[in-house]
Structures are given as structure tokens and as C-alpha cells.
CSV table of N, CA and C in Angstrom, one decimal:
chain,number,residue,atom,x,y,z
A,103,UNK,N,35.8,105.9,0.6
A,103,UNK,CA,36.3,107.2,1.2
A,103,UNK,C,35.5,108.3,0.7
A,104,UNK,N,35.6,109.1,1.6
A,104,UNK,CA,34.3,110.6,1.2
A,104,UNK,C,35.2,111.7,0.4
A,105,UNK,N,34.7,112.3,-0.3
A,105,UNK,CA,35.3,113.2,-1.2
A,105,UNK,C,36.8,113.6,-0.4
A,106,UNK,N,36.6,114.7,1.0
A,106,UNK,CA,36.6,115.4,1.8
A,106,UNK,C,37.9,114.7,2.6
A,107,UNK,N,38.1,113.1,2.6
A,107,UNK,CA,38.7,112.4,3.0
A,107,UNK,C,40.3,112.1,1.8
A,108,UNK,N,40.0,112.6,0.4
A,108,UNK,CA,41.2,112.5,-0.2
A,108,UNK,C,42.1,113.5,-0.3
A,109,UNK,N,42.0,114.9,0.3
A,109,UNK,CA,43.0,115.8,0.5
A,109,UNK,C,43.8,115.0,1.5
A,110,UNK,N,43.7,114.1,2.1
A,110,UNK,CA,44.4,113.9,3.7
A,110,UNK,C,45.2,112.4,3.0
A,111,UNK,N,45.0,112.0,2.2
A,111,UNK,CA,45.7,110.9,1.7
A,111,UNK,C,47.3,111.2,1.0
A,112,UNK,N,48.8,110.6,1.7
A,112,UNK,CA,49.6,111.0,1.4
A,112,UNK,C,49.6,110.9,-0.3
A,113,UNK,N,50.9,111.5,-0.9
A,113,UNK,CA,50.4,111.7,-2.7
A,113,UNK,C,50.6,110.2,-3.0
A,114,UNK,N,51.5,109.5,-2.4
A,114,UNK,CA,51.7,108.0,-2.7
A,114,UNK,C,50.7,106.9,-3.1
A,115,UNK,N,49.8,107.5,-2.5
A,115,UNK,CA,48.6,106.7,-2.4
A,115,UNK,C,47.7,107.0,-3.0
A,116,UNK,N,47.3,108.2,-3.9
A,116,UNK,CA,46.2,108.8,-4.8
A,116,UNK,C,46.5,107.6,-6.0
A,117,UNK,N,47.0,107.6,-6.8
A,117,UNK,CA,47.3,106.3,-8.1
A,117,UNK,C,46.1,105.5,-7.2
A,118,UNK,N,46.3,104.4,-6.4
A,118,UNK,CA,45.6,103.3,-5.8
A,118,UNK,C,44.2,104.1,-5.9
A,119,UNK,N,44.0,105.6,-5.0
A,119,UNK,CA,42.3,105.8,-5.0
A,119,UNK,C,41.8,106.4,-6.2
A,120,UNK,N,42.7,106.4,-7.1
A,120,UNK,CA,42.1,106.7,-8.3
A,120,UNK,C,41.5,105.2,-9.6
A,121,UNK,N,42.2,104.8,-9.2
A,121,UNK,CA,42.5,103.1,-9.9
A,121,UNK,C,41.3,102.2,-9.1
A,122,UNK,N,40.9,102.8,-8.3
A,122,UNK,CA,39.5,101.9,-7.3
A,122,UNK,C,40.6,100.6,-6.5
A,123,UNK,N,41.8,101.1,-5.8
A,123,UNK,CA,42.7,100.0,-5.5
A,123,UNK,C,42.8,100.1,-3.9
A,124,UNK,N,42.7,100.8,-3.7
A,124,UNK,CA,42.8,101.9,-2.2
A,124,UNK,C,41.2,101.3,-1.5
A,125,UNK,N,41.7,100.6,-0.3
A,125,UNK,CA,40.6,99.8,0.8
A,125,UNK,C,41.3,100.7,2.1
A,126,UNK,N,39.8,101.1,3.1
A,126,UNK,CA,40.7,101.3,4.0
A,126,UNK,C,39.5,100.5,5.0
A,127,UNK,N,40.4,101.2,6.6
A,127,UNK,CA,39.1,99.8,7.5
A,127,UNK,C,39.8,101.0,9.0
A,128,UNK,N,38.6,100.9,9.6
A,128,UNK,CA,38.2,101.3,11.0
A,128,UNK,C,39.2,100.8,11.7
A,129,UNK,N,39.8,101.6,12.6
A,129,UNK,CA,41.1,100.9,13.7
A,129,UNK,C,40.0,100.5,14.9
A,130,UNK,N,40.4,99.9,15.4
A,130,UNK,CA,39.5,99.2,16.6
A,130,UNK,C,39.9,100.1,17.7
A,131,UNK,N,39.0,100.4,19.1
A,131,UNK,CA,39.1,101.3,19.9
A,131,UNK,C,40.6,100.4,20.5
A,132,UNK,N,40.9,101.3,21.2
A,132,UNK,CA,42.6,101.1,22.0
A,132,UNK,C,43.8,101.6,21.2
A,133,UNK,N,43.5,101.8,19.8
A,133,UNK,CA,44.6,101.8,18.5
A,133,UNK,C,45.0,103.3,18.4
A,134,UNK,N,46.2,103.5,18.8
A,134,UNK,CA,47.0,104.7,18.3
A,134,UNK,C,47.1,105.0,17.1
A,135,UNK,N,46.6,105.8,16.3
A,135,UNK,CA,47.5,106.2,14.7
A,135,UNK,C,48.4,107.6,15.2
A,136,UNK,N,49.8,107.3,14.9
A,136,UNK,CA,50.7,108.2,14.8
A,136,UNK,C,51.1,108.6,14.1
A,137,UNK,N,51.0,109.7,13.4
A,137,UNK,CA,51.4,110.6,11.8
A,137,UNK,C,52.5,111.6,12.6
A,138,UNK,N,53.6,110.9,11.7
A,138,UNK,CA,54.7,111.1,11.7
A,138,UNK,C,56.1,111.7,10.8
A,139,UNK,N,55.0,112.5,10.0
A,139,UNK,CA,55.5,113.5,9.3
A,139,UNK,C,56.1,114.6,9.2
A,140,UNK,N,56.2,115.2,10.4
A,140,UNK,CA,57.1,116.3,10.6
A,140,UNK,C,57.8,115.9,11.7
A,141,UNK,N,58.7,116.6,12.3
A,141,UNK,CA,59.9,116.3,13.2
A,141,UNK,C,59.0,117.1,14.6
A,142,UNK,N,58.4,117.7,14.7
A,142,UNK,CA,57.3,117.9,15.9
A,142,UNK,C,56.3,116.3,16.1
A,143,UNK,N,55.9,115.8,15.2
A,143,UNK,CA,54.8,114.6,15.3
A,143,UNK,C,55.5,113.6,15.9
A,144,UNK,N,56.9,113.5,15.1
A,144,UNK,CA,57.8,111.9,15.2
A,144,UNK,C,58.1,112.4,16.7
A,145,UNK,N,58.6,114.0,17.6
A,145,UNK,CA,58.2,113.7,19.0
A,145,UNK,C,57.4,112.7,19.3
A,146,UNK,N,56.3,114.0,19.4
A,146,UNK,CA,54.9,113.6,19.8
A,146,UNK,C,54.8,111.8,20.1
A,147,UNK,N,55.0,111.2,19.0
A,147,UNK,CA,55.1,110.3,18.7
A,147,UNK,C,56.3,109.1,19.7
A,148,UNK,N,57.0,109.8,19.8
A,148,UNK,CA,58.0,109.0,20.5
A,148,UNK,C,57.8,109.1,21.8
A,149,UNK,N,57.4,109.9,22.3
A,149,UNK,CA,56.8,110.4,23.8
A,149,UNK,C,55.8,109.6,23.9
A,150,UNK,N,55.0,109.3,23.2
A,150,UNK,CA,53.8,108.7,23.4
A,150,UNK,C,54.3,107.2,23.5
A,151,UNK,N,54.9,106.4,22.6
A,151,UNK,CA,55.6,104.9,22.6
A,151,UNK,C,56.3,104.8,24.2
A,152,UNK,N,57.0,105.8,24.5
A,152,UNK,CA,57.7,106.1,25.8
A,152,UNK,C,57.0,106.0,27.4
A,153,UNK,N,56.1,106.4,27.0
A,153,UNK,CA,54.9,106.9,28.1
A,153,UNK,C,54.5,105.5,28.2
A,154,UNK,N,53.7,105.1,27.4
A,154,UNK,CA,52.9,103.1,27.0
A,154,UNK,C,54.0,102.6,27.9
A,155,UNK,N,55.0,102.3,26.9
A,155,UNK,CA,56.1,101.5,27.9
A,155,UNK,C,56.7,101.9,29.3
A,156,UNK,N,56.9,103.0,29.8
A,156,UNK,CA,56.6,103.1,31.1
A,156,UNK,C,55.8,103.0,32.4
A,157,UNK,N,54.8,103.3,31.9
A,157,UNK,CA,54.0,103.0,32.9
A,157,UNK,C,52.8,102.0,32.8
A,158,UNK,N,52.6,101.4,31.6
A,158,UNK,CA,51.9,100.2,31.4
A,158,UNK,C,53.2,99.0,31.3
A,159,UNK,N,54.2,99.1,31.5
A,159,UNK,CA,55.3,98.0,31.4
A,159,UNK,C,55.0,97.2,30.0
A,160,UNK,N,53.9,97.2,28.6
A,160,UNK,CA,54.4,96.6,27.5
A,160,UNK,C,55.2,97.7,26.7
A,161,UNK,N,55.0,96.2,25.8
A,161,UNK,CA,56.2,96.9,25.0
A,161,UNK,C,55.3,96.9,23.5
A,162,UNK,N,55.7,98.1,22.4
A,162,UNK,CA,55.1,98.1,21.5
A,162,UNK,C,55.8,97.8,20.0
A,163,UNK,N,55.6,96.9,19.6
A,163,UNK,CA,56.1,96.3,18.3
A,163,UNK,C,56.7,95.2,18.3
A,164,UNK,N,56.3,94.7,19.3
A,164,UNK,CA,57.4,93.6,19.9
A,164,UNK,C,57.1,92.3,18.7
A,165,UNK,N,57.7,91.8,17.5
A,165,UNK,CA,57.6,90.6,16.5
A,165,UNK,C,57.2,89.4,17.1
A,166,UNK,N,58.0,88.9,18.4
A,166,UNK,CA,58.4,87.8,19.4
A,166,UNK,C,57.1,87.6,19.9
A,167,UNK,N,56.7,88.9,20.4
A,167,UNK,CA,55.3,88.7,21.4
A,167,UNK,C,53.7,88.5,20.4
A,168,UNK,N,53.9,89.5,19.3
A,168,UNK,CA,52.5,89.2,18.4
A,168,UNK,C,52.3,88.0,17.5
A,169,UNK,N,54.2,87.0,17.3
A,169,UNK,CA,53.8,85.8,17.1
A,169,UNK,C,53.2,85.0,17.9
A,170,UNK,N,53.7,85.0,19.3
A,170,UNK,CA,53.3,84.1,20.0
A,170,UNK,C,52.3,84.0,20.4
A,171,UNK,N,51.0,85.4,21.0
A,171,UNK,CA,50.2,85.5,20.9
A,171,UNK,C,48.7,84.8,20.0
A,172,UNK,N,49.8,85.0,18.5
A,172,UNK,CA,48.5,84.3,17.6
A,172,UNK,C,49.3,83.0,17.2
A,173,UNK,N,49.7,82.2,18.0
A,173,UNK,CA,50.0,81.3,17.8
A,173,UNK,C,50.8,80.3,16.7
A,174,UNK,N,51.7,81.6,16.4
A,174,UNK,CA,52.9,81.0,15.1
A,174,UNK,C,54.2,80.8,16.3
A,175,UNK,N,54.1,81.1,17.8
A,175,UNK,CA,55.6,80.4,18.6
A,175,UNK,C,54.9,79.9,19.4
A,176,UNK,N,55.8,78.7,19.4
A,176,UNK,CA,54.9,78.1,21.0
A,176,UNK,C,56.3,78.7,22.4
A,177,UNK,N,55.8,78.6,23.5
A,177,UNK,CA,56.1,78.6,24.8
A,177,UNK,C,57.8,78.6,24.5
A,178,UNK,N,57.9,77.0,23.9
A,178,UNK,CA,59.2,77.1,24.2
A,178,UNK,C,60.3,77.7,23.1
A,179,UNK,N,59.6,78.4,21.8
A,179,UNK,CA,60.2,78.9,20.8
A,179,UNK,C,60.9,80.3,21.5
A,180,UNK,N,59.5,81.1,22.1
A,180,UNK,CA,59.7,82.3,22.8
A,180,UNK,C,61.1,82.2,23.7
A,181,UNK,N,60.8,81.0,24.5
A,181,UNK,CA,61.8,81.1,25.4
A,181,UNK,C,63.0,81.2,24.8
A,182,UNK,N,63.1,80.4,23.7
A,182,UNK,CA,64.6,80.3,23.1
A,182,UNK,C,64.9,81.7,22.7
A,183,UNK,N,64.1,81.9,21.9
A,183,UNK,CA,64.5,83.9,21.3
A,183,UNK,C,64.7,84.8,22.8
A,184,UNK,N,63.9,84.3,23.6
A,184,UNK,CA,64.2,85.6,24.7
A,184,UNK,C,65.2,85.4,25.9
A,185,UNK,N,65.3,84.1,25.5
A,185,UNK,CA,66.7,84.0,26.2
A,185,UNK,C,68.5,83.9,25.4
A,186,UNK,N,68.0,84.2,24.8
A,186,UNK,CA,69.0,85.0,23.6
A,186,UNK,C,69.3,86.4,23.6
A,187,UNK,N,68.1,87.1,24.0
A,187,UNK,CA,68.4,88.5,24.4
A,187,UNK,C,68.4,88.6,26.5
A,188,UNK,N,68.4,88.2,27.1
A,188,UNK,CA,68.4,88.5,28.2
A,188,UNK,C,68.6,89.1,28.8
A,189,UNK,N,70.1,89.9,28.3
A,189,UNK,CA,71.1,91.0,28.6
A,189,UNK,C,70.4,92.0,27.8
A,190,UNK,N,69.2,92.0,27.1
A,190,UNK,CA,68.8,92.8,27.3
A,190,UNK,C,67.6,93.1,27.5
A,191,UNK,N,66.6,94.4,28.2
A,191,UNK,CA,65.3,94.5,28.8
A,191,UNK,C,64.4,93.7,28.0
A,192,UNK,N,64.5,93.4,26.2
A,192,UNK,CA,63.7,93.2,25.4
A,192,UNK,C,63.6,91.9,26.0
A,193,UNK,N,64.7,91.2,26.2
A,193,UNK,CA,64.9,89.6,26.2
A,193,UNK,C,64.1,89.4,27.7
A,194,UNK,N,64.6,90.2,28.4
A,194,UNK,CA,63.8,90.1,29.7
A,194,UNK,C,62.3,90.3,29.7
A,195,UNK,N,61.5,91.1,29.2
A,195,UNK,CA,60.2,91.3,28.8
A,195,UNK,C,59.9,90.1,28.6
A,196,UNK,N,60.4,89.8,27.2
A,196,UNK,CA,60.0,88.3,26.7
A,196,UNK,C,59.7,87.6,27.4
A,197,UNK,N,60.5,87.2,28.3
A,197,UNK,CA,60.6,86.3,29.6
A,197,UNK,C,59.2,86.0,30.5
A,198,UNK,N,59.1,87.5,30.3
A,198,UNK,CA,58.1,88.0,31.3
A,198,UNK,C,56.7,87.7,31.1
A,199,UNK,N,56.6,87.5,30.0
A,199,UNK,CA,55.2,87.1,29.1
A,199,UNK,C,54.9,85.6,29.3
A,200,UNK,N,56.1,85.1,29.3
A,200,UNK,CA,56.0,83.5,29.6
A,200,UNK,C,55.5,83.4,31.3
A,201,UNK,N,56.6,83.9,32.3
A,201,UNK,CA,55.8,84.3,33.4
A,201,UNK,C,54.9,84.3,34.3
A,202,UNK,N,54.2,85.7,32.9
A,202,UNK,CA,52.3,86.4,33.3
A,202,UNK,C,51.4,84.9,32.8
A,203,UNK,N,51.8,84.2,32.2
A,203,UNK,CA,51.1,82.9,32.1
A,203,UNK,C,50.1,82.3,32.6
């Protein structure tokens, strides 16, 4: 990290960059970072999650879908978990993924 770069580091985390413990790594293009530290940001922030999911129709944080993806659920595990929720939109999404197939 550059000198310049440890004023911006929350205080939690100075111990680690002082201790040579603290790694960081490049977000890959498409990646939101939302700093959500004041009650204007955590908006910001929620508007923005809100927006994704409306009009791109995914969903963000979804456990169910980034297992299955990397291949810790198969097909029919998903199905089980998402037809457990059905009644609700999440359970329905899920569904939905199996679907887009």
C-alpha cells in the first residue's frame, strides 16, 4: 500500500498494516465497493443494491446461487433450497437460475 493510501484505512485495520499483516488485491472490473459508513452512504448504498435488482433482475448476495455456480450445489440441491422458499421472490429467483439453464 502507498504511504498516501493508509489515512483511508478504517482504525481496525492499522495493527495488521503495521505488523506487515494487511494484503490487499485489485477488485476486478464490474465490482461495486460500497463504503457504508455514514447513514447518507448506507443510502446510497441501498439504492444502488435496489437499482441492480430491478432492472437487471439478479439478485446480490444470494449464498444459494454463488454455491451453485462454483460448484459446491448441484441442480438438484438448489432446487431443494429454492423450493423451500417459493413463497418467496428469493425462492422464486432460485428457481429461475435452474430455468436460464
Amino acid at each position: 500500500l502507498r504511504a498516501c493510501d493508509k489515512c483511508n484505512l478504517p482504525h481496525a485495520t492499522r495493527p495488521f498494516l503495521e505488523a506487515g499483516n494487511l494484503q490487499g488485491a485489485m477488485l476486478p472490473r464490474g465490482t461495486a465497493w460500497l463504503d457504508t459508513g455514514t447513514f447518507d452512504s448506507l443510502i446510497d448504498a441501498s439504492q444502488f443494491v435496489q437499482t441492480v435488482v430491478h432492472r437487471q433482475g439478479l439478485s446480490i448476495g444470494a449464498p444459494e446461487e454463488v454455491a451453485w455456480r462454483m460448484g459446491f450445489l448441484t441442480d438438484d440441491e438448489l432446487r431443494e433450497r429454492a423450493e423451500a422458499l417459493t413463497k418467496s421472490g428469493y425462492g422464486q429467483y432460485l428457481l429461475g437460475l435452474l430455468d436460464e439453464k
